Coordinates of C-alpha atoms and ligand atoms in Angstrom, one line a residue:
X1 CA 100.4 99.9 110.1
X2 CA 100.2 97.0 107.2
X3 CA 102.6 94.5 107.6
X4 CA 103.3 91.5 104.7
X5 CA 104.3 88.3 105.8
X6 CA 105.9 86.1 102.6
X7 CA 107.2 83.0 104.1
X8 CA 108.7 81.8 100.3
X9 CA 110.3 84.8 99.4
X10 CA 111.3 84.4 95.7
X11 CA 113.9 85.7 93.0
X12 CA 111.9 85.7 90.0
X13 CA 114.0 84.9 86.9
X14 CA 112.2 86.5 84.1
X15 CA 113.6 85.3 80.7
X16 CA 112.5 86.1 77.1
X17 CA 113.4 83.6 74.8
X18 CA 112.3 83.8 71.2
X19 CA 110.7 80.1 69.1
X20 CA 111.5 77.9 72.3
X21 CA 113.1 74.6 71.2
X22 CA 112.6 71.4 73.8
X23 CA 115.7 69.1 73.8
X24 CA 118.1 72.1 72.3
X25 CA 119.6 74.9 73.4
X26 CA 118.0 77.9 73.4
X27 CA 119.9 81.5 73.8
X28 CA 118.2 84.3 75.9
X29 CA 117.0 87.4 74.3
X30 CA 116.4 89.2 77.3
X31 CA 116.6 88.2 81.3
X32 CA 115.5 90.5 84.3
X33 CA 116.7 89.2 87.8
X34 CA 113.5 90.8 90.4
X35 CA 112.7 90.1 93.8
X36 CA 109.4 88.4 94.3
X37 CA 107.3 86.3 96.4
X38 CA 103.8 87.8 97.0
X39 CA 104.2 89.5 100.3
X40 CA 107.1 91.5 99.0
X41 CA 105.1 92.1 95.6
X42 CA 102.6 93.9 98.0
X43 CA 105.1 95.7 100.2
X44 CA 106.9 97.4 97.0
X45 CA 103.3 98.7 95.8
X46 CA 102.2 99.7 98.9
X47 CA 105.3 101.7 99.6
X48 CA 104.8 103.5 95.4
X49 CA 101.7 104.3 96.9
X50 CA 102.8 106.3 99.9
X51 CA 101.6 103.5 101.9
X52 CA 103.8 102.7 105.2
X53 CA 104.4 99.5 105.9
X54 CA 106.6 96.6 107.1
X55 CA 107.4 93.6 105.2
X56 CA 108.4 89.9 107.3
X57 CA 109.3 86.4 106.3
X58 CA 111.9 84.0 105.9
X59 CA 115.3 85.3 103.2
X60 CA 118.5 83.3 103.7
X61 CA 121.5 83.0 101.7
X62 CA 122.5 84.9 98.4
X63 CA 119.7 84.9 96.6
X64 CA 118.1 86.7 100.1
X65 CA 120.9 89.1 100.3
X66 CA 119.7 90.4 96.7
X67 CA 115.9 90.7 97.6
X68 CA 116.8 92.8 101.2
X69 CA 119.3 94.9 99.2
X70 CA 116.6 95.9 96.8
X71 CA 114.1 96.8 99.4
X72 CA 116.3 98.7 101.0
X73 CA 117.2 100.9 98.2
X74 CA 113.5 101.7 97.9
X75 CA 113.3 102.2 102.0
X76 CA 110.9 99.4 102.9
X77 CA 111.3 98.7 106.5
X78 CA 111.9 95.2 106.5
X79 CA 111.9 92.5 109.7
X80 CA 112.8 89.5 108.1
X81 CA 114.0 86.1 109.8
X82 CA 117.5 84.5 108.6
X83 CA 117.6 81.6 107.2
X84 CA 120.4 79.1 106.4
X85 CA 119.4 77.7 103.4
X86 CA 118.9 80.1 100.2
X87 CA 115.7 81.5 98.9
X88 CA 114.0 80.1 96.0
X89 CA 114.4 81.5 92.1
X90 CA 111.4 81.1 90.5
X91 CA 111.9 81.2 86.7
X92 CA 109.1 83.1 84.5
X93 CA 109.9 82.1 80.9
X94 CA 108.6 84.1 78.5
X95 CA 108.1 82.6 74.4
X96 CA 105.1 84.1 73.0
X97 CA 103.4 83.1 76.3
X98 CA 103.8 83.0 79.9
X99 CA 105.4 79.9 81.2
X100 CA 106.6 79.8 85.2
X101 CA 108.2 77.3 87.4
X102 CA 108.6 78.0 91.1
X103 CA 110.7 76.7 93.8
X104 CA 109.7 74.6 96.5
X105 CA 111.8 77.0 98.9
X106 CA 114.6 76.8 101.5
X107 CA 114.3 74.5 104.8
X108 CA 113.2 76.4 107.9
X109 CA 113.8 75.2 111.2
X110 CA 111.6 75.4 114.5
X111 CA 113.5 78.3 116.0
X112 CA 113.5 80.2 112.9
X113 CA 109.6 79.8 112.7
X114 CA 109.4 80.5 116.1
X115 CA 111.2 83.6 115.6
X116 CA 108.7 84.9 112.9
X117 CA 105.8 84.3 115.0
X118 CA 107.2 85.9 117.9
X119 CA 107.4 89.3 116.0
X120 CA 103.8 89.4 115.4
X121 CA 103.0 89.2 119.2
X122 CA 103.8 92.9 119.0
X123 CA 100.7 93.4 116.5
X124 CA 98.2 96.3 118.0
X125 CA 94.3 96.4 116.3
X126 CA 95.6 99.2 114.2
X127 CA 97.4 96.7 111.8
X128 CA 96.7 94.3 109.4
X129 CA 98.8 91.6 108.2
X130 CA 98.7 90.7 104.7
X131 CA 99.7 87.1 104.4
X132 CA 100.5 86.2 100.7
X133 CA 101.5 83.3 99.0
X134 CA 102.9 79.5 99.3
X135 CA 104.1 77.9 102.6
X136 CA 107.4 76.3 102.0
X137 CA 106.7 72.2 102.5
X138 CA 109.0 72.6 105.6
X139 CA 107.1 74.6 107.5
X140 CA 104.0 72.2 107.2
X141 CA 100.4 72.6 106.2
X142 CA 99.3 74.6 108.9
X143 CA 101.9 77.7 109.8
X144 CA 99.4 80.0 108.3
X145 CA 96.9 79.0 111.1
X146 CA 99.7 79.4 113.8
X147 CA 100.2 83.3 112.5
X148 CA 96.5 83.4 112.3
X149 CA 96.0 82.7 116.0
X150 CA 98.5 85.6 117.4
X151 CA 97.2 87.9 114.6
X152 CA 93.7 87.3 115.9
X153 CA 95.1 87.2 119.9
X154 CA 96.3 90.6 119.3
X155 CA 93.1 91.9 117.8
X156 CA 94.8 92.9 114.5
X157 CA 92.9 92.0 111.2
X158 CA 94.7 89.9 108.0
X159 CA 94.2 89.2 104.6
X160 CA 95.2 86.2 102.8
X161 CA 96.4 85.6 99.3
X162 CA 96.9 81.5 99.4
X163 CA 95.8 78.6 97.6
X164 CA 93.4 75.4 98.1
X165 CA 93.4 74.2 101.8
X166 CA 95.5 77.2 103.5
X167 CA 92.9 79.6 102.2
X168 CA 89.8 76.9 103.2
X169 CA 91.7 76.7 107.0
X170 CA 91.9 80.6 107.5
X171 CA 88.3 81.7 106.1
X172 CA 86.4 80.3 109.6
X173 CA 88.5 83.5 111.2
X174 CA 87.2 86.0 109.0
X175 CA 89.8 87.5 106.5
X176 CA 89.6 91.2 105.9
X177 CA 90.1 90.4 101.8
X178 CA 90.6 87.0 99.6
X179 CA 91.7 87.7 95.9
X180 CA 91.5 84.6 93.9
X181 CA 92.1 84.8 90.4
X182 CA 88.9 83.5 88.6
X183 CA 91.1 80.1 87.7
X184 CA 91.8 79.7 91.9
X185 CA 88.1 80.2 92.3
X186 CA 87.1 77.0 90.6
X187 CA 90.3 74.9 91.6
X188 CA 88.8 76.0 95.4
X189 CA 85.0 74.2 94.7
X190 CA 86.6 71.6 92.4
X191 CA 84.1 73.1 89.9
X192 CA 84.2 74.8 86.1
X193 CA 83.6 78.5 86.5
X194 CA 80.7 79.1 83.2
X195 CA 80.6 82.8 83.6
X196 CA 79.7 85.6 85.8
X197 CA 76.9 84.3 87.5
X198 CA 79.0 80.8 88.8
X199 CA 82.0 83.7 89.9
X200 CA 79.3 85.2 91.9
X201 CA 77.5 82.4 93.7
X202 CA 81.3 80.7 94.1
X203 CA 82.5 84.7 95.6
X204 CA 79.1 84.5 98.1
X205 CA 80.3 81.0 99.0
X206 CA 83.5 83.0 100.4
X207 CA 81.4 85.5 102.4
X208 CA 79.5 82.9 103.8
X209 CA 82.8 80.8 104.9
X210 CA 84.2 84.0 106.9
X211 CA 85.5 86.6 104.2
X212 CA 84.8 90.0 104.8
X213 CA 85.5 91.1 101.4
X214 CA 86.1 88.6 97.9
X215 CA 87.8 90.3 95.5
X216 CA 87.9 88.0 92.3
X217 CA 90.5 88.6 89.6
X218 CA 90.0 87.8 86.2
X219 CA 93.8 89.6 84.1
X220 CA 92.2 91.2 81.2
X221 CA 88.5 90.9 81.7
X222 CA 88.8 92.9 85.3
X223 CA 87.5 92.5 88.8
X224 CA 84.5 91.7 90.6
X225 CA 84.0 92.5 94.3
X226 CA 81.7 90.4 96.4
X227 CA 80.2 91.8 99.9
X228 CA 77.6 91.4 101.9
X229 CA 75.9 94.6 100.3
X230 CA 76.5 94.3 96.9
X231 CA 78.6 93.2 94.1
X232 CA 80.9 95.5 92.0
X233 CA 82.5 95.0 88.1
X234 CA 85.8 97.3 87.5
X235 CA 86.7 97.1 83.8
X236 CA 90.6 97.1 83.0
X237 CA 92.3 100.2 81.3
X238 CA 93.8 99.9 78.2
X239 CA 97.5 99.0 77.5
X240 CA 100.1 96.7 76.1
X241 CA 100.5 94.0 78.5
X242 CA 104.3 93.2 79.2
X243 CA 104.4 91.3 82.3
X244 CA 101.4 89.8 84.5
X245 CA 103.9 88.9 87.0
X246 CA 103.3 90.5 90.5
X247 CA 99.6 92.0 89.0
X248 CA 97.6 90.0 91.3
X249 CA 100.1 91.2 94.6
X250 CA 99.8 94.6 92.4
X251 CA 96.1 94.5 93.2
X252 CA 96.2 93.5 96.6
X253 CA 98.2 96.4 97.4
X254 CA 96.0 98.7 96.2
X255 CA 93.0 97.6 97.7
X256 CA 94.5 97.1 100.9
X257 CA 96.2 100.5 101.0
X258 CA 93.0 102.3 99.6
X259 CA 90.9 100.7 101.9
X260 CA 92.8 101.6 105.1
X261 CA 93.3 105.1 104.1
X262 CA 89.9 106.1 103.0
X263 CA 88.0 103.2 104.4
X264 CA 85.6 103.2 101.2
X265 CA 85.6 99.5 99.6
X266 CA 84.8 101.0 95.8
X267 CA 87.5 103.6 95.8
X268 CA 89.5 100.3 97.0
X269 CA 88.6 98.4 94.0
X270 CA 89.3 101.3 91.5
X271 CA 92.8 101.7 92.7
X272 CA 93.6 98.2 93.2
X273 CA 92.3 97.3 89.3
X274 CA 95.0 100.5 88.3
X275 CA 97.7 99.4 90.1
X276 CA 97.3 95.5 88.7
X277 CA 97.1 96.7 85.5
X278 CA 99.8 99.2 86.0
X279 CA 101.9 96.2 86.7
X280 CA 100.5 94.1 84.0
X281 CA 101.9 96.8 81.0
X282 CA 105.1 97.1 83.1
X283 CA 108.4 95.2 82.8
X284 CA 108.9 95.2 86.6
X285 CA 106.1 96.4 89.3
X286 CA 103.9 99.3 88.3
X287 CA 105.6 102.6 89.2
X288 CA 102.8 105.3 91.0
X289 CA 102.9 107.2 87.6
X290 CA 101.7 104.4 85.7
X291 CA 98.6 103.9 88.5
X292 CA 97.7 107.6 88.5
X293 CA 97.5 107.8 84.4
X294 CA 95.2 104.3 84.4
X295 CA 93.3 105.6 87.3
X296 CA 90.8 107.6 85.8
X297 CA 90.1 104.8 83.1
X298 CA 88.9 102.5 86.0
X299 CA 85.1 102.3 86.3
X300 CA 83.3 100.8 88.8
X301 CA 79.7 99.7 88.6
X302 CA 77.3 97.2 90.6
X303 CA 75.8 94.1 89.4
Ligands
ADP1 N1 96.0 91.3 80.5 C1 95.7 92.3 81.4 N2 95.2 93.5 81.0 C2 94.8 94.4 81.8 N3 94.9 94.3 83.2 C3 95.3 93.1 83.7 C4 95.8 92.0 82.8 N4 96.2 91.0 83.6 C5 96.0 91.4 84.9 N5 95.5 92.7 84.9 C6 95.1 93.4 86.1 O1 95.6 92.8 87.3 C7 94.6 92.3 88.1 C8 95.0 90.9 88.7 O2 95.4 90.1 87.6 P1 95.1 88.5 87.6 O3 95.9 87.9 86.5 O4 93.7 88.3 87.6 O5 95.7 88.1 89.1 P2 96.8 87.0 89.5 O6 98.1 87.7 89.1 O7 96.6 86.9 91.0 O8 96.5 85.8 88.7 C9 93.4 92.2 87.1 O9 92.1 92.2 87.8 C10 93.6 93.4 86.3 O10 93.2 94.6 86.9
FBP2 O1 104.3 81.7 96.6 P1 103.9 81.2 95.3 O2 102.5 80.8 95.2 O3 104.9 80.2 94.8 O4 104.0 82.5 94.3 C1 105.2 83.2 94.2 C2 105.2 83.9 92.9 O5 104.1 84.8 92.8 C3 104.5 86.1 92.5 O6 104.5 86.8 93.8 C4 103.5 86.7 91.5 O7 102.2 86.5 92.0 P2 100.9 87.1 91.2 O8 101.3 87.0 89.7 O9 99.8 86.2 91.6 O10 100.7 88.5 91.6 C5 105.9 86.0 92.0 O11 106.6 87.2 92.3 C6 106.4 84.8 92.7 O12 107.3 84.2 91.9

């Protein structure tokens, strides 16, 4: 079974305003209330692609109500732990370009952390946990490493979708996947990423700190995946982009899903570059329709 764990659950405001004035007011021309946070991202995918799974974390409040409702009507299993304080909205303001701001989250208290990590002692080394996304400033820098530890105590395996130190902390204990985007890469090394070549040697780096797998993201120019074999280029289909919102999770969940049906790493990677474009030249989060007519665009070749 695949489990996602989003500890900063989000609304994501989506709003389309047209020649965005500073200092005035502006009037919507569109506005889409979806649920979001990377975890859930994944579980919505996953489930459009037939792929069972449960999806945890922290939703409290109204803005939380929304998110579970939502799930529910497209029959996720969800476990999530009740929180007092509200979820965050994330806004994802949209003028021409792409412009977000995201929340810092809701306070979480001991016993509600206690709580989430108590439902992963009943992982088996059938699952894996995909753990995606910020760490809400009250939960403190390490909480990723805590889940880590039962995760690995029950010999499940994870993947993890984070930034800068959380990712640097969870490599040493050997990460099924990492996806960063080809921007996260150099943040990572504090370097400037030239071309192909530095996104290689920075995606070995990975392997050699612990990752099993380093899938590197780069929106419209496609995907490369680093192993210990081989490295792979998938071009992107073609298509209007709408919405890059969610393509990264998009991804994720079709590599993940791929991978633990068929166990084959390249079929993985076609699927996963379908369903984050899929999502990319979609308004909300891909549809399966959308994957399976970009699917046989997807090429995958080795470097
Ligand atoms: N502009 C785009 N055109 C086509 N596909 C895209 C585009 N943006 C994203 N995608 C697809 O989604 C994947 C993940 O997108 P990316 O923006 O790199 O990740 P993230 O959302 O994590 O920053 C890409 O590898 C690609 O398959
Ligand atoms: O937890 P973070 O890093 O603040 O990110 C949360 C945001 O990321 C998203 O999951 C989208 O992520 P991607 O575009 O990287 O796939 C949004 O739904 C959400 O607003």
């Amino acid at each position: 079974m695949i489990y996602t764990v989003t500890l900063n659950p989000s609304i994501d405001y989506i709003v389309e305003v047209e020649n965005l004035q500073l200092d005035a007011l502006n009037r919507m021309k569109r506005d889409l209330k979806l649920p979001g946070g990377k975890g859930i991202n994944v579980s919505r995918i996953l489930s459009r692609l037939g792929v069972e799974n449960t999806a945890l974390g922290f939703l409290g409040g109204f803005t939380g109500r929304f998110i579970e409702d939502v799930l529910q009507s497209e029959s996720i299993v969800t476990e999530f732990v009740n929180v007092q304080d509200d979820t965050r909205i994330n806004i994802k303001l949209k003028h021409g370009s792409e412009t977000e701001i995201n929340g810092q989250g809701p306070q979480i208290g001991n016993t509600e952390a206690d709580a989430l990590v108590q439902k992963l002692r009943a992982l088996t080394k059938e699952d894996v946990v995909v753990l995606s996304g910020s760490v809400p400033p009250s939960l403190g820098g390490s909480f990723y490493e805590r889940l880590i530890a039962v995760i690995k105590e029950q010999g499940a395996r994870f993947v993890i979708d984070t930034t800068g130190e959380a990712l640097l902390k969870a490599l040493p204990h050997g990460p099924l996947l990492v996806k960063p985007n080809h921007h996260e890469l150099a943040e990572l090394f504090g370097v400037e990423i030239e071309g192909q070549e530095d996104l290689i040697k920075y995606g070995r780096k990975l392997l050699e700190m612990g990752a099993e797998n380093v899938l590197i993201s780069m929106a419209g120019d496609g995907a490369l995946l680093v192993t210990e074999e081989q490295v792979y280029h998938a071009n992107v289909p073609k298509g209007e982009v709408k919405n890059s919102v969610g393509a990264g999770d998009s991804m994720i969940a079709g590599f993940v899903g791929t991978l633990s049906k068929t166990g084959d790493p390249l079929e993985a990677l076609r699927t996963g570059t379908a369903s984050g474009s899929a999502t990319a030249f979609s308004d909300d989060l891909a549809e399966l329709a959308k994957i399976d007519s970009l699917l046989p665009q997807v090429q995958v070749n080795p470097i």
